[in-house]
PDB file of C-alpha atoms in Angstrom:
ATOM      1  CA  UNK A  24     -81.925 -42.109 117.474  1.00  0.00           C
ATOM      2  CA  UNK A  25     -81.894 -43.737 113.966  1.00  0.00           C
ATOM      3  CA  UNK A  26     -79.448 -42.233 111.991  1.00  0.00           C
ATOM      4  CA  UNK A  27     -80.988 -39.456 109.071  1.00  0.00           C
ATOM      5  CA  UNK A  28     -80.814 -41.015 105.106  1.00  0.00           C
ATOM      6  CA  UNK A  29     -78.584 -40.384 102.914  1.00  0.00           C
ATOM      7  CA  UNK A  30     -78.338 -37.768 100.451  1.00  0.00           C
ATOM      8  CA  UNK A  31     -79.029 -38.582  96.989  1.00  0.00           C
ATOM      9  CA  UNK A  32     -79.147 -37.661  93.481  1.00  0.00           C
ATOM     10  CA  UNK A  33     -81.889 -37.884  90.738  1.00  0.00           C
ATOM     11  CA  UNK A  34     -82.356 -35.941  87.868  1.00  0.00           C
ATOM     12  CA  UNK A  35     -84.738 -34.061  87.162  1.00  0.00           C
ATOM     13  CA  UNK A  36     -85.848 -30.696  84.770  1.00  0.00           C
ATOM     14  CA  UNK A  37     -85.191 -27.876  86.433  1.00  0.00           C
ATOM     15  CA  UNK A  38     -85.034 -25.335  83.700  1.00  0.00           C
ATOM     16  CA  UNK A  39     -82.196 -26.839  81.187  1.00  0.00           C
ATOM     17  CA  UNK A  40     -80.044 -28.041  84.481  1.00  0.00           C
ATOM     18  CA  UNK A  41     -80.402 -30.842  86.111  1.00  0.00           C
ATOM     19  CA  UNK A  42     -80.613 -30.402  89.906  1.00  0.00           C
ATOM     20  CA  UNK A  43     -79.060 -32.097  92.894  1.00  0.00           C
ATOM     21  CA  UNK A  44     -81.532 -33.072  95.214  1.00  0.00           C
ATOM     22  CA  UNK A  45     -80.549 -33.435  99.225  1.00  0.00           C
ATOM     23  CA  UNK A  46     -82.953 -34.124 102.692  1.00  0.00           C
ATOM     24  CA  UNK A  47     -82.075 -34.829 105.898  1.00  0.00           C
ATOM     25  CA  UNK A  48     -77.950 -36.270 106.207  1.00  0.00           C
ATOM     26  CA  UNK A  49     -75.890 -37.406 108.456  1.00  0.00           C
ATOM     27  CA  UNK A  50     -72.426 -37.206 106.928  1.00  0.00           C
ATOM     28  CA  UNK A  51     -72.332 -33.898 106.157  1.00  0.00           C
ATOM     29  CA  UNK A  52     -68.011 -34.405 104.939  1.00  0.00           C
ATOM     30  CA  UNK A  53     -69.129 -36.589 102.333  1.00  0.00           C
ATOM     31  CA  UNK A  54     -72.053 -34.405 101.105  1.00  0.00           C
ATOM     32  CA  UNK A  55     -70.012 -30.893 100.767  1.00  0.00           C
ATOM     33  CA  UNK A  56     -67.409 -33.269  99.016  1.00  0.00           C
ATOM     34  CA  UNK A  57     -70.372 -34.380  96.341  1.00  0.00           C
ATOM     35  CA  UNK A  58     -71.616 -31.497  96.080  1.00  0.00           C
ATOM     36  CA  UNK A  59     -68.977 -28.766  95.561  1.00  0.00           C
ATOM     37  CA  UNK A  60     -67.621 -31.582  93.051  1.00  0.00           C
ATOM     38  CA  UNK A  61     -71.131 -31.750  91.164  1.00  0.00           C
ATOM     39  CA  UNK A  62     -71.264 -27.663  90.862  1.00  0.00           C
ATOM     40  CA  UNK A  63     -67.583 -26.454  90.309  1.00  0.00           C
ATOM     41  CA  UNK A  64     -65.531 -29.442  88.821  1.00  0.00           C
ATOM     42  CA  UNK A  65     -64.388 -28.926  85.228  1.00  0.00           C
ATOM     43  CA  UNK A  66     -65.468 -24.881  86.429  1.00  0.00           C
ATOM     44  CA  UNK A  67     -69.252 -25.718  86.091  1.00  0.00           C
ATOM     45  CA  UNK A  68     -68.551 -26.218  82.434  1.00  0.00           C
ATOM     46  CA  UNK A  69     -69.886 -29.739  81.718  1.00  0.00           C
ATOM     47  CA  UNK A  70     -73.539 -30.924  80.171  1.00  0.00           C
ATOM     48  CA  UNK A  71     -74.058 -32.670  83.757  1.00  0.00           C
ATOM     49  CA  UNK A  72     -72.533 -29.709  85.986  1.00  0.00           C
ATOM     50  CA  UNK A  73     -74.916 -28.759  89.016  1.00  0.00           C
ATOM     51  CA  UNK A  74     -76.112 -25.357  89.397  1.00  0.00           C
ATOM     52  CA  UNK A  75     -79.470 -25.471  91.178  1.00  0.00           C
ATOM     53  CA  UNK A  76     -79.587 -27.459  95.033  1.00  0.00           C
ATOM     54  CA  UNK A  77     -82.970 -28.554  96.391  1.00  0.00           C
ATOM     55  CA  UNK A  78     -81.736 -28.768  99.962  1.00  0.00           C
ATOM     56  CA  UNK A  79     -85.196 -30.118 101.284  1.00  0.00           C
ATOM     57  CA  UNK A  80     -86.153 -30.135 105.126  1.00  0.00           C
ATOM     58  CA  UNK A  81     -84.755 -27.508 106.920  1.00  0.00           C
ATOM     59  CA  UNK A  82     -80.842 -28.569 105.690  1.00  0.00           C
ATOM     60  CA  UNK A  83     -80.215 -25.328 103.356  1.00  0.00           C
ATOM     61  CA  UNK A  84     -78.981 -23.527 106.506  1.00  0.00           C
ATOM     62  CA  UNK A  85     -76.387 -25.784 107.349  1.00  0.00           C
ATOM     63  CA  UNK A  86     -75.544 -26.928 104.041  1.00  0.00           C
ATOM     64  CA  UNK A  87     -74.777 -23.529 103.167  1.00  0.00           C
ATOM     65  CA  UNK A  88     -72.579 -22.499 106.320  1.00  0.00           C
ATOM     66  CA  UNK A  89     -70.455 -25.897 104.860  1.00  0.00           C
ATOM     67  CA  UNK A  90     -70.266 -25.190 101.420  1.00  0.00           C
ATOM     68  CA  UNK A  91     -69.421 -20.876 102.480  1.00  0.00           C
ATOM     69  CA  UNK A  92     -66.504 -22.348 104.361  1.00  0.00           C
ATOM     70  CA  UNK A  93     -65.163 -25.207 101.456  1.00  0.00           C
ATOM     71  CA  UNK A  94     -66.143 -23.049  98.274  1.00  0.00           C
ATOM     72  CA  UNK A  95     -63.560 -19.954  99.040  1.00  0.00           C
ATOM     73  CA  UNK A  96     -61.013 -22.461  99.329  1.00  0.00           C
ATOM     74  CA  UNK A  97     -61.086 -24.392  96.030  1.00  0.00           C
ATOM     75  CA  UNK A  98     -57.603 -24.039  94.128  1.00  0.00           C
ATOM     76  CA  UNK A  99     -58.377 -22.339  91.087  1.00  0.00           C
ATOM     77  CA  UNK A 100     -55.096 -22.525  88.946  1.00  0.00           C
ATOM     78  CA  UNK A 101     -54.291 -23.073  85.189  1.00  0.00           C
ATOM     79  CA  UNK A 102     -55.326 -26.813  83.987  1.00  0.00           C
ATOM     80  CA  UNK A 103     -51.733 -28.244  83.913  1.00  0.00           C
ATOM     81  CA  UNK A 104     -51.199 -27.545  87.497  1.00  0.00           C
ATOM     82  CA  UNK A 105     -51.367 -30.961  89.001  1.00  0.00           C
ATOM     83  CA  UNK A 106     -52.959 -28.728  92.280  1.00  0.00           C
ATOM     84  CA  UNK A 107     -55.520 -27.084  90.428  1.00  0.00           C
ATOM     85  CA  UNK A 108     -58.975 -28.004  91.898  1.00  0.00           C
ATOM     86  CA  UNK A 109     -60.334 -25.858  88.891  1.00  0.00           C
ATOM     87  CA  UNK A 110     -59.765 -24.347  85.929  1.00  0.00           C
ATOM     88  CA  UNK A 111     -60.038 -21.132  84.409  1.00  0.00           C
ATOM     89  CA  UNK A 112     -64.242 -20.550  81.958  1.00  0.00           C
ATOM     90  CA  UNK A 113     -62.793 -21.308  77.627  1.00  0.00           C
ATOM     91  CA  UNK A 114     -63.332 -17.780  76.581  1.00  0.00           C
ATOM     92  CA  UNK A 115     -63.728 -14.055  77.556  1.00  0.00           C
ATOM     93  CA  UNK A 116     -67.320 -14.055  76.226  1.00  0.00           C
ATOM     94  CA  UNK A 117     -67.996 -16.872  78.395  1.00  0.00           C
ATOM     95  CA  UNK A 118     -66.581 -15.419  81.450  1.00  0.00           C
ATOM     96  CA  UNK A 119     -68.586 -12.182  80.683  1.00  0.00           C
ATOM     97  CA  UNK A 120     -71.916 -14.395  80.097  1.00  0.00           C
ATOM     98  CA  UNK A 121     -70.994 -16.230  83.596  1.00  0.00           C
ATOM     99  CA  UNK A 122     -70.500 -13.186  85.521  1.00  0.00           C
ATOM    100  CA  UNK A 123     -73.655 -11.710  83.822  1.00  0.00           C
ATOM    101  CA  UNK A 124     -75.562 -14.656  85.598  1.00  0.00           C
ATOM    102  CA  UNK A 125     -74.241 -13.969  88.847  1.00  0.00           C
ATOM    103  CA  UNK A 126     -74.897 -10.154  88.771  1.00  0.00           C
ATOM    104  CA  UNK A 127     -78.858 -10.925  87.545  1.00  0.00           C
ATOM    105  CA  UNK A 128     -78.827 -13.097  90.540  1.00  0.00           C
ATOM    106  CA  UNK A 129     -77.449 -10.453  93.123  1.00  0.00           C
ATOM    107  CA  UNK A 130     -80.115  -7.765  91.446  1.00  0.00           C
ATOM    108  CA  UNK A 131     -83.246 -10.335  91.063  1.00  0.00           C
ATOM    109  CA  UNK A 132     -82.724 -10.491  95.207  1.00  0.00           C
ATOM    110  CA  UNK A 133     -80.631 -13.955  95.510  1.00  0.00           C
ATOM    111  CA  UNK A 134     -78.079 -13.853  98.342  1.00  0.00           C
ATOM    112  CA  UNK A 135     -74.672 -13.903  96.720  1.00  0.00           C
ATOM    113  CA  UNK A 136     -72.938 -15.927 100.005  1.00  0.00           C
ATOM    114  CA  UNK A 137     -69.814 -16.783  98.218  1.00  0.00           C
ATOM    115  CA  UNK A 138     -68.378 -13.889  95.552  1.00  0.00           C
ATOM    116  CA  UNK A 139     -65.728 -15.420  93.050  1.00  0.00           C
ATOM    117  CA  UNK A 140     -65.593 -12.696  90.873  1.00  0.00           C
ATOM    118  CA  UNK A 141     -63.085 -10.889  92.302  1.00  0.00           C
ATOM    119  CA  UNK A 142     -60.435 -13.641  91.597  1.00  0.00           C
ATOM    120  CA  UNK A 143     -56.819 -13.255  90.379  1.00  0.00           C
ATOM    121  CA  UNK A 144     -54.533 -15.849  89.330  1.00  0.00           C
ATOM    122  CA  UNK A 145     -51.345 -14.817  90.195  1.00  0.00           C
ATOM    123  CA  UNK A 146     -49.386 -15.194  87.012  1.00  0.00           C
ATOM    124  CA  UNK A 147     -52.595 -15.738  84.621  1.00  0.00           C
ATOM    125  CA  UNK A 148     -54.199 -12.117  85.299  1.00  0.00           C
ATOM    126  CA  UNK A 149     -55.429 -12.079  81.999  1.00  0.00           C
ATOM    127  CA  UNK A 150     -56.726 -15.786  82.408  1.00  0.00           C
ATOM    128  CA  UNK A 151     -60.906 -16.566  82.140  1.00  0.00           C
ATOM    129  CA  UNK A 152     -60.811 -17.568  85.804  1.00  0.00           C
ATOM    130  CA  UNK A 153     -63.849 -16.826  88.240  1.00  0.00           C
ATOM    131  CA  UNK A 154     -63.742 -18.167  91.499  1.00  0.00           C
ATOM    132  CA  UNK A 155     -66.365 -19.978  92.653  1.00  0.00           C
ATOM    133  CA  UNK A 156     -69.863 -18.571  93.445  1.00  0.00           C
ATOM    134  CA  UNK A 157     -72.599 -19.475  95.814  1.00  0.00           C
ATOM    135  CA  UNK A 158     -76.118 -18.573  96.033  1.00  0.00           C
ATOM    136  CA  UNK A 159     -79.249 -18.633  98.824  1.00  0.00           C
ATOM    137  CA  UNK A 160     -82.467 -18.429  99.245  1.00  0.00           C
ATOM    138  CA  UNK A 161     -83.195 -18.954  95.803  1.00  0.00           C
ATOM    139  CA  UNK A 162     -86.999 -18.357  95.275  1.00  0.00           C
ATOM    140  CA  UNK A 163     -88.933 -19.849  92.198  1.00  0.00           C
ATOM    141  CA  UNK A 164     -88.811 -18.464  89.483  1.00  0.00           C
ATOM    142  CA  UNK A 165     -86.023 -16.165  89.612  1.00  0.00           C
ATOM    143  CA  UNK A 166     -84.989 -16.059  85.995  1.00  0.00           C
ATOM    144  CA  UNK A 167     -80.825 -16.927  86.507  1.00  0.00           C
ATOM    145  CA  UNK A 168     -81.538 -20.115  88.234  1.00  0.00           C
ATOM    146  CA  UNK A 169     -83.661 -21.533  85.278  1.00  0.00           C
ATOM    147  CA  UNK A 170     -80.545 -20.834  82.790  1.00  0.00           C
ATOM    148  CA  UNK A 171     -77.801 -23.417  82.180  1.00  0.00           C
ATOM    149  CA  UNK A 172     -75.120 -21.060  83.551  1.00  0.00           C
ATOM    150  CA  UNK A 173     -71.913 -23.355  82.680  1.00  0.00           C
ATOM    151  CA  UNK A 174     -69.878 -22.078  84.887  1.00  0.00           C
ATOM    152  CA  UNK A 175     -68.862 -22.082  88.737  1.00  0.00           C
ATOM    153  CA  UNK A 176     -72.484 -21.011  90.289  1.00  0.00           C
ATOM    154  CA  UNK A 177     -74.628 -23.003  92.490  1.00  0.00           C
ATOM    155  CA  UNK A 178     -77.479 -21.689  93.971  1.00  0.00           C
ATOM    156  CA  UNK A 179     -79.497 -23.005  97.005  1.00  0.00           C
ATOM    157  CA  UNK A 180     -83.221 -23.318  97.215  1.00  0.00           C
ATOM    158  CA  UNK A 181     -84.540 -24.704 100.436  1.00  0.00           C
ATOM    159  CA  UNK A 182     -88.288 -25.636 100.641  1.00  0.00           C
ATOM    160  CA  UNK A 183     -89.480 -27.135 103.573  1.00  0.00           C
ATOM    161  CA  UNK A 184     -90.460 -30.530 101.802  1.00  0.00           C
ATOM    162  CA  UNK A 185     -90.397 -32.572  98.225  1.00  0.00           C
ATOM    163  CA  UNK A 186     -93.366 -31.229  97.686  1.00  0.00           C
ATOM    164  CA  UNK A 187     -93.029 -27.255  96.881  1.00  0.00           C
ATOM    165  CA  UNK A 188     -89.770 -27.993  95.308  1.00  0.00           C
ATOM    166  CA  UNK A 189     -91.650 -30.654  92.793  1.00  0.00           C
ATOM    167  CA  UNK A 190     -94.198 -27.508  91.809  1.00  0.00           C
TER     168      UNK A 190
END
């Protein structure tokens, strides 16, 4: 059989973010490298950080087992630390308002797969560092997903074609 197309990226208003749009792939390495990259590097904390996935056509399952197996094991360490796959949120507040996100999203009935919360920094236990959290079956609507979170949260919504995830 033909080999499925590529995954690719358009923008797009989803809320204030700007989403990351995927169908149908074939090199599924190259898209949980793109993707955990687009929602947790620089901690989620850029103007062009990903926090919502449209994982279109019956992919969100097996997106999701990828990205619940790569997200856990992102090296979260202090910025100078040459290994450090990311960094810790810039302030207290901000780590507060992040976490805040991510328990509106366990109690308005997303599936928290991936928990960073919890994290410690051995060395840096009074660092702003949150692990890396992953949400799905994100429905419409749910009021966290339409915020721009800045911070190390994606969360999956997986409608069946373009269509419903256009509306």
């Amino acid at each position: 059989p033909p080999p499925a197309p590529p995954v690719s990226r358009v923008g797009g208003v989803w809320g204030a973010e700007v989403p990351l749009w995927g169908g149908p792939v074939a090199g599924w390495g190259r898209v949980v490298v793109a993707w955990v990259g687009a929602a947790y590097g620089s901690a989620g904390g850029r103007c062009m950080a990903v926090s919502v996935a449209v994982a279109v056509g019956g992919i969100a399952d097996r997106l999701v087992a990828r990205l619940a197996e790569r997200v856990p094991r992102i090296r979260v360490a202090p910025g100078m630390d040459r290994q450090a796959e990311m960094g810790p949120l810039v302030t207290r507040a901000h780590l507060d308002k992040v976490r805040g996100y991510v328990d509106a999203g366990v109690a308005e009935g997303a599936q928290l797969v991936v928990d960073g919360r919890a994290l410690k920094v051995d060395g840096y236990e009074q660092g702003f560092f949150l692990g890396g959290c992953l949400f799905d079956h994100v429905q419409p609507g749910i009021g966290f997903s339409r915020e721009e979170i800045f911070g190390p949260v994606l969360s999956i919504v997986g409608p069946d074609s373009f269509g419903p995830a256009l509306r």
